[in-house]
PDB file of C-alpha atoms and ligand atoms in Angstrom:
ATOM      1  CA  UNK O   1       0.022  -0.070   0.022  1.00 37.00           C
ATOM      2  CA  UNK O   2       1.067   3.480  -0.819  1.00 47.00           C
ATOM      3  CA  UNK O   3       2.112   5.762   2.087  1.00 58.00           C
ATOM      4  CA  UNK O   4      -0.074   8.649   2.833  1.00 65.00           C
ATOM      5  CA  UNK O   5       1.760  11.779   1.759  1.00 72.00           C
ATOM      6  CA  UNK O   6       0.013  13.942   4.233  1.00 84.00           C
ATOM      7  CA  UNK O   7      -3.354  14.273   5.924  1.00 89.00           C
ATOM      8  CA  UNK O   8      -6.456  16.272   4.622  1.00 91.00           C
ATOM      9  CA  UNK O   9      -9.127  17.150   6.844  1.00 91.00           C
ATOM     10  CA  UNK O  10     -12.124  19.183   5.456  1.00 91.00           C
ATOM     11  CA  UNK O  11     -14.788  19.501   7.889  1.00 92.00           C
ATOM     12  CA  UNK O  12     -12.868  20.434  11.055  1.00 95.00           C
ATOM     13  CA  UNK O  13     -15.191  20.473  14.118  1.00 96.00           C
ATOM     14  CA  UNK O  14     -12.526  21.893  16.650  1.00 97.00           C
ATOM     15  CA  UNK O  15     -13.036  25.409  17.930  1.00 97.00           C
ATOM     16  CA  UNK O  16     -11.462  27.813  20.250  1.00 97.00           C
ATOM     17  CA  UNK O  17     -13.857  26.325  22.900  1.00 94.00           C
ATOM     18  CA  UNK O  18     -11.914  23.119  22.963  1.00 95.00           C
ATOM     19  CA  UNK O  19      -8.728  25.010  23.726  1.00 97.00           C
ATOM     20  CA  UNK O  20      -8.614  26.031  27.323  1.00 96.00           C
ATOM     21  CA  UNK O  21      -6.409  28.847  28.639  1.00 95.00           C
ATOM     22  CA  UNK O  22      -3.852  30.025  26.138  1.00 96.00           C
ATOM     23  CA  UNK O  23      -5.473  33.452  26.066  1.00 95.00           C
ATOM     24  CA  UNK O  24      -2.549  35.318  24.479  1.00 96.00           C
ATOM     25  CA  UNK O  25      -2.096  32.571  21.858  1.00 97.00           C
ATOM     26  CA  UNK O  26      -5.755  32.332  20.837  1.00 97.00           C
ATOM     27  CA  UNK O  27      -5.798  36.073  20.460  1.00 96.00           C
ATOM     28  CA  UNK O  28      -2.865  35.796  18.055  1.00 96.00           C
ATOM     29  CA  UNK O  29      -4.165  33.180  16.122  1.00 97.00           C
ATOM     30  CA  UNK O  30      -7.548  34.967  15.902  1.00 97.00           C
ATOM     31  CA  UNK O  31      -5.947  37.281  13.536  1.00 95.00           C
ATOM     32  CA  UNK O  32      -5.097  34.180  11.138  1.00 95.00           C
ATOM     33  CA  UNK O  33      -8.844  33.142  11.360  1.00 97.00           C
ATOM     34  CA  UNK O  34      -9.793  36.924  10.238  1.00 95.00           C
ATOM     35  CA  UNK O  35      -7.221  36.697   7.425  1.00 94.00           C
ATOM     36  CA  UNK O  36      -8.558  33.545   6.034  1.00 95.00           C
ATOM     37  CA  UNK O  37     -12.015  34.633   6.333  1.00 94.00           C
ATOM     38  CA  UNK O  38     -12.067  38.237   5.016  1.00 93.00           C
ATOM     39  CA  UNK O  39      -8.715  38.530   3.271  1.00 90.00           C
ATOM     40  CA  UNK O  40      -9.938  41.478   1.164  1.00 91.00           C
ATOM     41  CA  UNK O  41     -10.516  43.520   4.220  1.00 92.00           C
ATOM     42  CA  UNK O  42      -6.789  43.296   5.149  1.00 90.00           C
ATOM     43  CA  UNK O  43      -5.264  43.611   1.529  1.00 88.00           C
ATOM     44  CA  UNK O  44      -7.597  46.780   0.807  1.00 90.00           C
ATOM     45  CA  UNK O  45      -4.884  49.227   1.841  1.00 89.00           C
ATOM     46  CA  UNK O  46      -2.046  47.457   0.263  1.00 86.00           C
ATOM     47  CA  UNK O  47      -1.054  45.285   3.099  1.00 85.00           C
ATOM     48  CA  UNK O  48       0.187  41.617   2.724  1.00 85.00           C
ATOM     49  CA  UNK O  49      -1.293  38.690   4.625  1.00 88.00           C
ATOM     50  CA  UNK O  50       1.344  36.892   6.612  1.00 89.00           C
ATOM     51  CA  UNK O  51       2.096  33.284   5.081  1.00 92.00           C
ATOM     52  CA  UNK O  52       3.431  31.610   8.325  1.00 94.00           C
ATOM     53  CA  UNK O  53       3.297  31.271  11.922  1.00 96.00           C
ATOM     54  CA  UNK O  54       5.290  29.341  14.432  1.00 97.00           C
ATOM     55  CA  UNK O  55       3.833  27.877  17.517  1.00 98.00           C
ATOM     56  CA  UNK O  56       6.584  27.344  20.091  1.00 97.00           C
ATOM     57  CA  UNK O  57       6.293  25.515  23.345  1.00 96.00           C
ATOM     58  CA  UNK O  58       6.664  22.216  25.216  1.00 96.00           C
ATOM     59  CA  UNK O  59       5.203  18.883  24.447  1.00 95.00           C
ATOM     60  CA  UNK O  60       1.405  18.386  24.858  1.00 97.00           C
ATOM     61  CA  UNK O  61       0.660  22.189  25.454  1.00 97.00           C
ATOM     62  CA  UNK O  62      -2.072  22.133  22.630  1.00 97.00           C
ATOM     63  CA  UNK O  63      -0.056  23.516  19.591  1.00 97.00           C
ATOM     64  CA  UNK O  64      -1.695  21.018  17.386  1.00 97.00           C
ATOM     65  CA  UNK O  65      -5.075  21.686  18.923  1.00 97.00           C
ATOM     66  CA  UNK O  66      -4.661  25.419  18.547  1.00 98.00           C
ATOM     67  CA  UNK O  67      -3.745  24.973  14.846  1.00 98.00           C
ATOM     68  CA  UNK O  68      -6.798  22.683  14.223  1.00 98.00           C
ATOM     69  CA  UNK O  69      -9.150  25.316  15.938  1.00 98.00           C
ATOM     70  CA  UNK O  70      -7.959  27.872  13.646  1.00 98.00           C
ATOM     71  CA  UNK O  71      -8.948  25.772  10.756  1.00 98.00           C
ATOM     72  CA  UNK O  72     -12.315  24.851  12.500  1.00 98.00           C
ATOM     73  CA  UNK O  73     -12.887  28.600  13.250  1.00 98.00           C
ATOM     74  CA  UNK O  74     -12.382  29.965   9.757  1.00 97.00           C
ATOM     75  CA  UNK O  75     -14.013  26.889   8.351  1.00 97.00           C
ATOM     76  CA  UNK O  76     -11.073  25.928   5.929  1.00 97.00           C
ATOM     77  CA  UNK O  77      -9.530  22.554   5.114  1.00 97.00           C
ATOM     78  CA  UNK O  78      -6.667  21.447   7.267  1.00 97.00           C
ATOM     79  CA  UNK O  79      -3.631  20.032   5.766  1.00 96.00           C
ATOM     80  CA  UNK O  80      -1.222  18.351   8.050  1.00 93.00           C
ATOM     81  CA  UNK O  81       2.086  16.357   8.036  1.00 90.00           C
ATOM     82  CA  UNK O  82       4.733  15.616  10.641  1.00 88.00           C
ATOM     83  CA  UNK O  83       8.426  16.838  10.299  1.00 85.00           C
ATOM     84  CA  UNK O  84       9.383  13.375  12.062  1.00 80.00           C
ATOM     85  CA  UNK O  85       7.819  11.403   9.300  1.00 77.00           C
ATOM     86  CA  UNK O  86      10.273  12.698   6.900  1.00 70.00           C
ATOM     87  CA  UNK O  87      13.007  10.763   8.690  1.00 64.00           C
ATOM     88  CA  UNK O  88      11.819   7.493   7.488  1.00 63.00           C
ATOM     89  CA  UNK O  89      11.203   8.603   3.871  1.00 62.00           C
ATOM     90  CA  UNK O  90      13.030   7.254   0.807  1.00 61.00           C
ATOM     91  CA  UNK O  91      15.290   9.608  -0.865  1.00 62.00           C
ATOM     92  CA  UNK O  92      13.815  12.088  -3.271  1.00 67.00           C
ATOM     93  CA  UNK O  93      10.206  11.881  -1.585  1.00 79.00           C
ATOM     94  CA  UNK O  94      10.436  14.431   1.046  1.00 82.00           C
ATOM     95  CA  UNK O  95      10.755  17.476  -1.588  1.00 85.00           C
ATOM     96  CA  UNK O  96       8.001  16.047  -3.906  1.00 86.00           C
ATOM     97  CA  UNK O  97       5.768  15.553  -0.676  1.00 87.00           C
ATOM     98  CA  UNK O  98       5.928  19.050   0.190  1.00 89.00           C
ATOM     99  CA  UNK O  99       5.218  20.154  -3.396  1.00 89.00           C
ATOM    100  CA  UNK O 100       2.185  18.092  -3.506  1.00 90.00           C
ATOM    101  CA  UNK O 101       1.159  19.241  -0.243  1.00 91.00           C
ATOM    102  CA  UNK O 102       1.153  22.977  -1.137  1.00 92.00           C
ATOM    103  CA  UNK O 103      -0.303  22.251  -4.554  1.00 91.00           C
ATOM    104  CA  UNK O 104      -3.375  20.634  -2.974  1.00 92.00           C
ATOM    105  CA  UNK O 105      -3.845  23.180  -0.212  1.00 93.00           C
ATOM    106  CA  UNK O 106      -3.617  25.996  -2.939  1.00 92.00           C
ATOM    107  CA  UNK O 107      -6.326  24.379  -4.932  1.00 93.00           C
ATOM    108  CA  UNK O 108      -8.393  24.354  -2.046  1.00 93.00           C
ATOM    109  CA  UNK O 109      -7.695  27.858  -0.583  1.00 92.00           C
ATOM    110  CA  UNK O 110      -8.461  29.243   1.609  1.00 94.00           C
ATOM    111  CA  UNK O 111      -6.569  26.663   3.578  1.00 96.00           C
ATOM    112  CA  UNK O 112      -4.252  25.835   6.590  1.00 97.00           C
ATOM    113  CA  UNK O 113      -1.042  23.826   6.239  1.00 96.00           C
ATOM    114  CA  UNK O 114       0.207  22.554   9.534  1.00 96.00           C
ATOM    115  CA  UNK O 115       3.516  21.086   9.831  1.00 94.00           C
ATOM    116  CA  UNK O 116       4.170  19.592  13.354  1.00 94.00           C
ATOM    117  CA  UNK O 117       7.614  19.173  14.734  1.00 93.00           C
ATOM    118  CA  UNK O 118       9.034  21.247  12.099  1.00 93.00           C
ATOM    119  CA  UNK O 119      12.598  20.963  13.625  1.00 91.00           C
ATOM    120  CA  UNK O 120      13.026  17.431  12.121  1.00 88.00           C
ATOM    121  CA  UNK O 121      13.324  19.144   8.687  1.00 85.00           C
ATOM    122  CA  UNK O 122      13.988  22.584   9.631  1.00 83.00           C
ATOM    123  CA  UNK O 123      17.404  22.311  11.765  1.00 81.00           C
ATOM    124  CA  UNK O 124      20.002  24.695  10.702  1.00 76.00           C
ATOM    125  CA  UNK O 125      21.527  23.260   7.527  1.00 67.00           C
ATOM    126  CA  UNK O 126      24.989  21.664   7.672  1.00 62.00           C
ATOM    127  CA  UNK O 127      24.593  20.687  11.332  1.00 53.00           C
ATOM    128  CA  UNK O 128      23.760  17.576  13.395  1.00 51.00           C
ATOM    129  CA  UNK O 129      24.347  15.134  10.688  1.00 50.00           C
ATOM    130  CA  UNK O 130      23.422  12.179  12.888  1.00 54.00           C
ATOM    131  CA  UNK O 131      20.963  10.355  10.735  1.00 53.00           C
ATOM    132  CA  UNK O 132      23.287  10.154   7.513  1.00 52.00           C
ATOM    133  CA  UNK O 133      20.212  11.628   5.650  1.00 55.00           C
ATOM    134  CA  UNK O 134      21.167  15.161   5.816  1.00 70.00           C
ATOM    135  CA  UNK O 135      20.903  15.977   1.962  1.00 76.00           C
ATOM    136  CA  UNK O 136      17.325  14.517   1.878  1.00 78.00           C
ATOM    137  CA  UNK O 137      16.456  16.708   4.641  1.00 81.00           C
ATOM    138  CA  UNK O 138      18.004  19.880   3.284  1.00 84.00           C
ATOM    139  CA  UNK O 139      16.161  19.200  -0.073  1.00 84.00           C
ATOM    140  CA  UNK O 140      13.021  18.889   1.819  1.00 86.00           C
ATOM    141  CA  UNK O 141      13.533  22.121   3.683  1.00 87.00           C
ATOM    142  CA  UNK O 142      14.579  23.810   0.556  1.00 88.00           C
ATOM    143  CA  UNK O 143      11.466  22.701  -1.045  1.00 89.00           C
ATOM    144  CA  UNK O 144       9.528  24.346   2.036  1.00 90.00           C
ATOM    145  CA  UNK O 145      11.382  27.712   1.682  1.00 90.00           C
ATOM    146  CA  UNK O 146      10.707  27.732  -2.231  1.00 90.00           C
ATOM    147  CA  UNK O 147       6.984  26.952  -1.798  1.00 90.00           C
ATOM    148  CA  UNK O 148       6.486  29.682   1.063  1.00 89.00           C
ATOM    149  CA  UNK O 149       8.524  32.314  -1.246  1.00 87.00           C
ATOM    150  CA  UNK O 150       6.614  30.936  -4.434  1.00 81.00           C
ATOM    151  CA  UNK O 151       3.045  31.363  -3.316  1.00 70.00           C
ATOM    152  CA  UNK O 152       1.541  34.800  -3.975  1.00 66.00           C
ATOM    153  CA  UNK O 153       1.054  37.134  -1.257  1.00 61.00           C
ATOM    154  CA  UNK O 154      -2.798  36.540  -1.590  1.00 63.00           C
ATOM    155  CA  UNK O 155      -3.036  32.917  -2.080  1.00 78.00           C
ATOM    156  CA  UNK O 156      -4.829  32.386   1.050  1.00 89.00           C
ATOM    157  CA  UNK O 157      -2.870  29.609   2.517  1.00 94.00           C
ATOM    158  CA  UNK O 158      -1.390  30.173   5.608  1.00 95.00           C
ATOM    159  CA  UNK O 159       1.243  27.643   6.980  1.00 96.00           C
ATOM    160  CA  UNK O 160       1.421  26.937  10.771  1.00 97.00           C
ATOM    161  CA  UNK O 161       4.347  25.187  12.149  1.00 96.00           C
ATOM    162  CA  UNK O 162       4.975  23.853  15.482  1.00 97.00           C
ATOM    163  CA  UNK O 163       8.081  23.039  17.456  1.00 96.00           C
ATOM    164  CA  UNK O 164       9.550  22.579  20.997  1.00 93.00           C
ATOM    165  CA  UNK O 165      12.909  23.550  19.765  1.00 91.00           C
ATOM    166  CA  UNK O 166      12.903  26.762  18.088  1.00 89.00           C
ATOM    167  CA  UNK O 167      16.481  27.405  18.829  1.00 89.00           C
ATOM    168  CA  UNK O 168      17.660  24.660  16.479  1.00 90.00           C
ATOM    169  CA  UNK O 169      15.657  26.065  13.542  1.00 91.00           C
ATOM    170  CA  UNK O 170      17.419  27.385  10.470  1.00 90.00           C
ATOM    171  CA  UNK O 171      17.330  31.088  10.571  1.00 90.00           C
ATOM    172  CA  UNK O 172      15.995  31.118   6.940  1.00 89.00           C
ATOM    173  CA  UNK O 173      12.718  29.790   8.338  1.00 91.00           C
ATOM    174  CA  UNK O 174      11.988  32.778  10.349  1.00 91.00           C
ATOM    175  CA  UNK O 175      12.746  35.396   7.515  1.00 89.00           C
ATOM    176  CA  UNK O 176      10.231  37.944   6.642  1.00 86.00           C
ATOM    177  CA  UNK O 177       7.510  36.493   4.404  1.00 87.00           C
ATOM    178  CA  UNK O 178       7.976  32.804   6.095  1.00 92.00           C
ATOM    179  CA  UNK O 179       7.569  32.195   9.781  1.00 93.00           C
ATOM    180  CA  UNK O 180       7.865  35.551  10.611  1.00 86.00           C
ATOM    181  CA  UNK O 181       5.260  35.365  13.578  1.00 91.00           C
ATOM    182  CA  UNK O 182       6.120  33.413  16.538  1.00 94.00           C
ATOM    183  CA  UNK O 183       3.357  32.384  19.121  1.00 97.00           C
ATOM    184  CA  UNK O 184       4.222  30.962  22.591  1.00 96.00           C
ATOM    185  CA  UNK O 185       2.320  28.248  23.880  1.00 97.00           C
ATOM    186  CA  UNK O 186       3.374  27.664  27.539  1.00 96.00           C
ATOM    187  CA  UNK O 187       2.723  25.114  30.126  1.00 97.00           C
ATOM    188  CA  UNK O 188      -0.691  25.858  31.826  1.00 97.00           C
ATOM    189  CA  UNK O 189      -0.528  27.937  35.167  1.00 97.00           C
ATOM    190  CA  UNK O 190      -2.991  26.655  37.987  1.00 98.00           C
ATOM    191  CA  UNK O 191      -5.985  28.722  36.729  1.00 97.00           C
ATOM    192  CA  UNK O 192      -5.361  27.143  33.166  1.00 97.00           C
ATOM    193  CA  UNK O 193      -5.052  23.727  34.493  1.00 98.00           C
ATOM    194  CA  UNK O 194      -8.547  24.167  36.013  1.00 97.00           C
ATOM    195  CA  UNK O 195      -9.812  25.313  32.753  1.00 97.00           C
ATOM    196  CA  UNK O 196      -8.272  22.294  30.943  1.00 97.00           C
ATOM    197  CA  UNK O 197      -9.863  20.031  33.640  1.00 97.00           C
ATOM    198  CA  UNK O 198     -13.187  21.804  32.766  1.00 95.00           C
ATOM    199  CA  UNK O 199     -12.793  20.969  28.920  1.00 95.00           C
ATOM    200  CA  UNK O 200     -11.844  17.369  29.456  1.00 96.00           C
ATOM    201  CA  UNK O 201     -14.529  16.438  32.300  1.00 94.00           C
ATOM    202  CA  UNK O 202     -17.279  17.472  29.469  1.00 92.00           C
ATOM    203  CA  UNK O 203     -17.867  13.853  28.453  1.00 92.00           C
ATOM    204  CA  UNK O 204     -17.084  12.146  31.742  1.00 94.00           C
ATOM    205  CA  UNK O 205     -19.749  11.150  34.333  1.00 93.00           C
ATOM    206  CA  UNK O 206     -18.576  12.787  37.582  1.00 91.00           C
ATOM    207  CA  UNK O 207     -19.577  13.222  41.110  1.00 81.00           C
ATOM    208  CA  UNK O 208     -21.288  16.718  41.198  1.00 77.00           C
ATOM    209  CA  UNK O 209     -18.979  17.787  44.082  1.00 80.00           C
ATOM    210  CA  UNK O 210     -15.556  17.713  42.369  1.00 90.00           C
ATOM    211  CA  UNK O 211     -13.333  20.451  43.377  1.00 93.00           C
ATOM    212  CA  UNK O 212     -11.533  21.390  40.376  1.00 95.00           C
ATOM    213  CA  UNK O 213      -9.222  23.942  42.195  1.00 96.00           C
ATOM    214  CA  UNK O 214      -7.979  21.021  44.139  1.00 96.00           C
ATOM    215  CA  UNK O 215      -7.219  19.067  41.139  1.00 96.00           C
ATOM    216  CA  UNK O 216      -5.418  22.082  39.369  1.00 97.00           C
ATOM    217  CA  UNK O 217      -3.417  22.594  42.756  1.00 97.00           C
ATOM    218  CA  UNK O 218      -2.425  18.940  42.621  1.00 94.00           C
ATOM    219  CA  UNK O 219      -0.909  18.842  38.886  1.00 96.00           C
ATOM    220  CA  UNK O 220       1.922  21.458  38.778  1.00 95.00           C
ATOM    221  CA  UNK O 221       4.136  21.081  35.673  1.00 94.00           C
ATOM    222  CA  UNK O 222       1.219  19.027  33.983  1.00 96.00           C
ATOM    223  CA  UNK O 223       0.502  19.796  30.393  1.00 97.00           C
ATOM    224  CA  UNK O 224      -2.821  19.857  28.628  1.00 97.00           C
ATOM    225  CA  UNK O 225      -2.022  16.378  27.238  1.00 97.00           C
ATOM    226  CA  UNK O 226      -1.336  15.087  30.770  1.00 97.00           C
ATOM    227  CA  UNK O 227      -4.437  16.568  32.122  1.00 97.00           C
ATOM    228  CA  UNK O 228      -6.479  14.979  29.106  1.00 97.00           C
ATOM    229  CA  UNK O 229      -4.748  11.632  30.441  1.00 96.00           C
ATOM    230  CA  UNK O 230      -5.781  12.030  33.861  1.00 97.00           C
ATOM    231  CA  UNK O 231      -9.333  12.560  32.933  1.00 97.00           C
ATOM    232  CA  UNK O 232      -9.449   9.465  30.780  1.00 96.00           C
ATOM    233  CA  UNK O 233      -7.480   7.298  33.123  1.00 96.00           C
ATOM    234  CA  UNK O 234      -9.713   8.268  35.986  1.00 96.00           C
ATOM    235  CA  UNK O 235     -12.759   7.225  34.009  1.00 96.00           C
ATOM    236  CA  UNK O 236     -11.248   3.767  33.322  1.00 96.00           C
ATOM    237  CA  UNK O 237     -10.140   3.498  36.839  1.00 96.00           C
ATOM    238  CA  UNK O 238     -13.611   4.223  38.018  1.00 95.00           C
ATOM    239  CA  UNK O 239     -15.163   1.749  35.636  1.00 95.00           C
ATOM    240  CA  UNK O 240     -12.700  -0.983  36.449  1.00 95.00           C
ATOM    241  CA  UNK O 241     -14.032  -0.403  40.125  1.00 93.00           C
ATOM    242  CA  UNK O 242     -17.641  -0.576  38.964  1.00 94.00           C
ATOM    243  CA  UNK O 243     -18.349   3.010  40.192  1.00 92.00           C
ATOM    244  CA  UNK O 244     -21.373   4.763  38.932  1.00 93.00           C
ATOM    245  CA  UNK O 245     -19.390   7.892  38.876  1.00 94.00           C
ATOM    246  CA  UNK O 246     -15.862   9.039  38.507  1.00 95.00           C
ATOM    247  CA  UNK O 247     -14.950  10.136  41.985  1.00 93.00           C
ATOM    248  CA  UNK O 248     -12.295  12.360  43.502  1.00 94.00           C
ATOM    249  CA  UNK O 249     -10.251   9.138  44.448  1.00 94.00           C
ATOM    250  CA  UNK O 250     -10.107   8.050  41.014  1.00 95.00           C
ATOM    251  CA  UNK O 251      -8.692  11.314  39.821  1.00 95.00           C
ATOM    252  CA  UNK O 252      -6.300  11.081  42.568  1.00 95.00           C
ATOM    253  CA  UNK O 253      -5.163   7.607  41.459  1.00 95.00           C
ATOM    254  CA  UNK O 254      -5.033   8.569  37.984  1.00 96.00           C
ATOM    255  CA  UNK O 255      -2.737  11.529  39.005  1.00 95.00           C
ATOM    256  CA  UNK O 256      -0.504   9.051  40.673  1.00 94.00           C
ATOM    257  CA  UNK O 257      -0.253   6.837  37.712  1.00 92.00           C
ATOM    258  CA  UNK O 258       0.502   9.803  35.446  1.00 90.00           C
ATOM    259  CA  UNK O 259       3.124  11.067  37.710  1.00 89.00           C
ATOM    260  CA  UNK O 260       4.642   7.726  37.850  1.00 85.00           C
ATOM    261  CA  UNK O 261       4.832   7.670  34.011  1.00 78.00           C
ATOM    262  CA  UNK O 262       6.268  10.949  33.810  1.00 73.00           C
ATOM    263  CA  UNK O 263       9.035  10.019  36.230  1.00 75.00           C
ATOM    264  CA  UNK O 264       9.722   6.722  34.407  1.00 71.00           C
ATOM    265  CA  UNK O 265       9.892   8.757  31.063  1.00 69.00           C
ATOM    266  CA  UNK O 266      12.442  11.257  32.465  1.00 67.00           C
ATOM    267  CA  UNK O 267      14.583   8.476  33.935  1.00 61.00           C
ATOM    268  CA  UNK O 268      14.863   7.072  30.412  1.00 57.00           C
ATOM    269  CA  UNK O 269      16.030  10.432  28.913  1.00 50.00           C
ATOM    270  CA  UNK O 270      18.591  11.172  31.637  1.00 45.00           C
TER     271      UNK O 270
HETATM  272  P1  ATP I 301       3.404  18.007  20.770  1.00 63.76           P
HETATM  273  O1  ATP I 301       4.540  19.082  20.839  1.00 63.76           O
HETATM  274  O2  ATP I 301       3.569  16.835  21.621  1.00 63.76           O
HETATM  275  O3  ATP I 301       2.911  17.778  19.456  1.00 63.76           O
HETATM  276  P2  ATP I 301       1.145  19.901  21.039  1.00 63.76           P
HETATM  277  O4  ATP I 301       1.556  20.770  21.644  1.00 63.76           O
HETATM  278  O5  ATP I 301       0.927  19.650  19.689  1.00 63.76           O
HETATM  279  O6  ATP I 301       2.088  18.582  21.469  1.00 63.76           O
HETATM  280  P3  ATP I 301      -1.404  18.602  21.447  1.00 63.76           P
HETATM  281  O7  ATP I 301      -1.455  17.568  20.507  1.00 63.76           O
HETATM  282  O8  ATP I 301      -2.250  19.749  20.820  1.00 63.76           O
HETATM  283  O9  ATP I 301      -0.187  19.183  21.900  1.00 63.76           O
HETATM  284  O10 ATP I 301      -2.234  18.328  22.656  1.00 63.76           O
HETATM  285  C1  ATP I 301      -2.497  16.804  22.912  1.00 63.76           C
HETATM  286  C2  ATP I 301      -3.876  16.806  23.691  1.00 63.76           C
HETATM  287  O11 ATP I 301      -3.782  17.433  24.947  1.00 63.76           O
HETATM  288  C3  ATP I 301      -4.877  17.515  22.843  1.00 63.76           C
HETATM  289  O12 ATP I 301      -5.543  16.809  21.759  1.00 63.76           O
HETATM  290  C4  ATP I 301      -6.014  18.017  23.825  1.00 63.76           C
HETATM  291  O13 ATP I 301      -6.757  16.708  24.387  1.00 63.76           O
HETATM  292  C5  ATP I 301      -5.004  18.098  25.111  1.00 63.76           C
HETATM  293  N1  ATP I 301      -4.800  19.527  25.354  1.00 63.76           N
HETATM  294  C6  ATP I 301      -3.454  20.014  25.358  1.00 63.76           C
HETATM  295  N2  ATP I 301      -3.594  21.396  25.635  1.00 63.76           N
HETATM  296  C7  ATP I 301      -4.834  21.732  25.784  1.00 63.76           C
HETATM  297  C8  ATP I 301      -5.572  22.869  26.066  1.00 63.76           C
HETATM  298  N3  ATP I 301      -4.782  24.087  26.289  1.00 63.76           N
HETATM  299  N4  ATP I 301      -6.868  22.784  26.346  1.00 63.76           N
HETATM  300  C9  ATP I 301      -7.472  21.636  26.135  1.00 63.76           C
HETATM  301  N5  ATP I 301      -6.935  20.562  25.855  1.00 63.76           N
HETATM  302  C10 ATP I 301      -5.556  20.466  25.761  1.00 63.76           C
END
């Protein structure tokens, strides 16, 4: 079977309501939604709509979620691929894949292209040649730069990329007319963690009296992805114990389990 070149999603249901906290980042990407919805309003005085934005922040903080919400809010198709997929590519495929992706998005414009883990292809050229496939990676990166420079200022395709390693990126990516906007997506503070719990408790049958301030205080350092995990794990623990509702203790057990997992993960890294 033929490997999928990229992912296309035309009826995106994700909205800003699904993204808890991240007020500053949401405000910044709201602008992208407006550009996609009413481009003429912005170009009427001679201005050029930006082509790219870079979401920067630790893993699991909602970068992919936010990018998908932009497409959902603007009601435009969402084309996505992950930089790490390129690592496994056959020689010569990376650049053509990028070319096909942009061609397809332009045909369906207005559209969003999302490139997750852009650092896998966008590392500074001529460095970190650990995989032995650096030429291939550079070809892919060069093709990406060519595509971004090539599309007209009013093609109405906006590229959103995500990374947790902005420091290793090739500076050419950040040049004017490319990813010249950087948006920070940080780990949630205690108030934001409470909001993330609220979002992820929506589908879960809970005991009415849950104190979300308490849960938020119990989870310092947790990302949005970790909290989503806690909520899901708590529901499974409660079900296994044949509870009618997911109760406070189920959440605490889930937090313990997730903390255990995080500690293990950190041990492997160090
Ligand atoms: P990575 O860098 O690992 O790709 P990411 O920043 O792209 O991570 P997402 O994939 O968007 O993170 O987040 C994973 C999941 O965690 C989301 O699908 C969502 O369920 C949950 N999540 C993360 N952040 C938030 C948030 N701010 N509000 C609600 N849910 C969140």
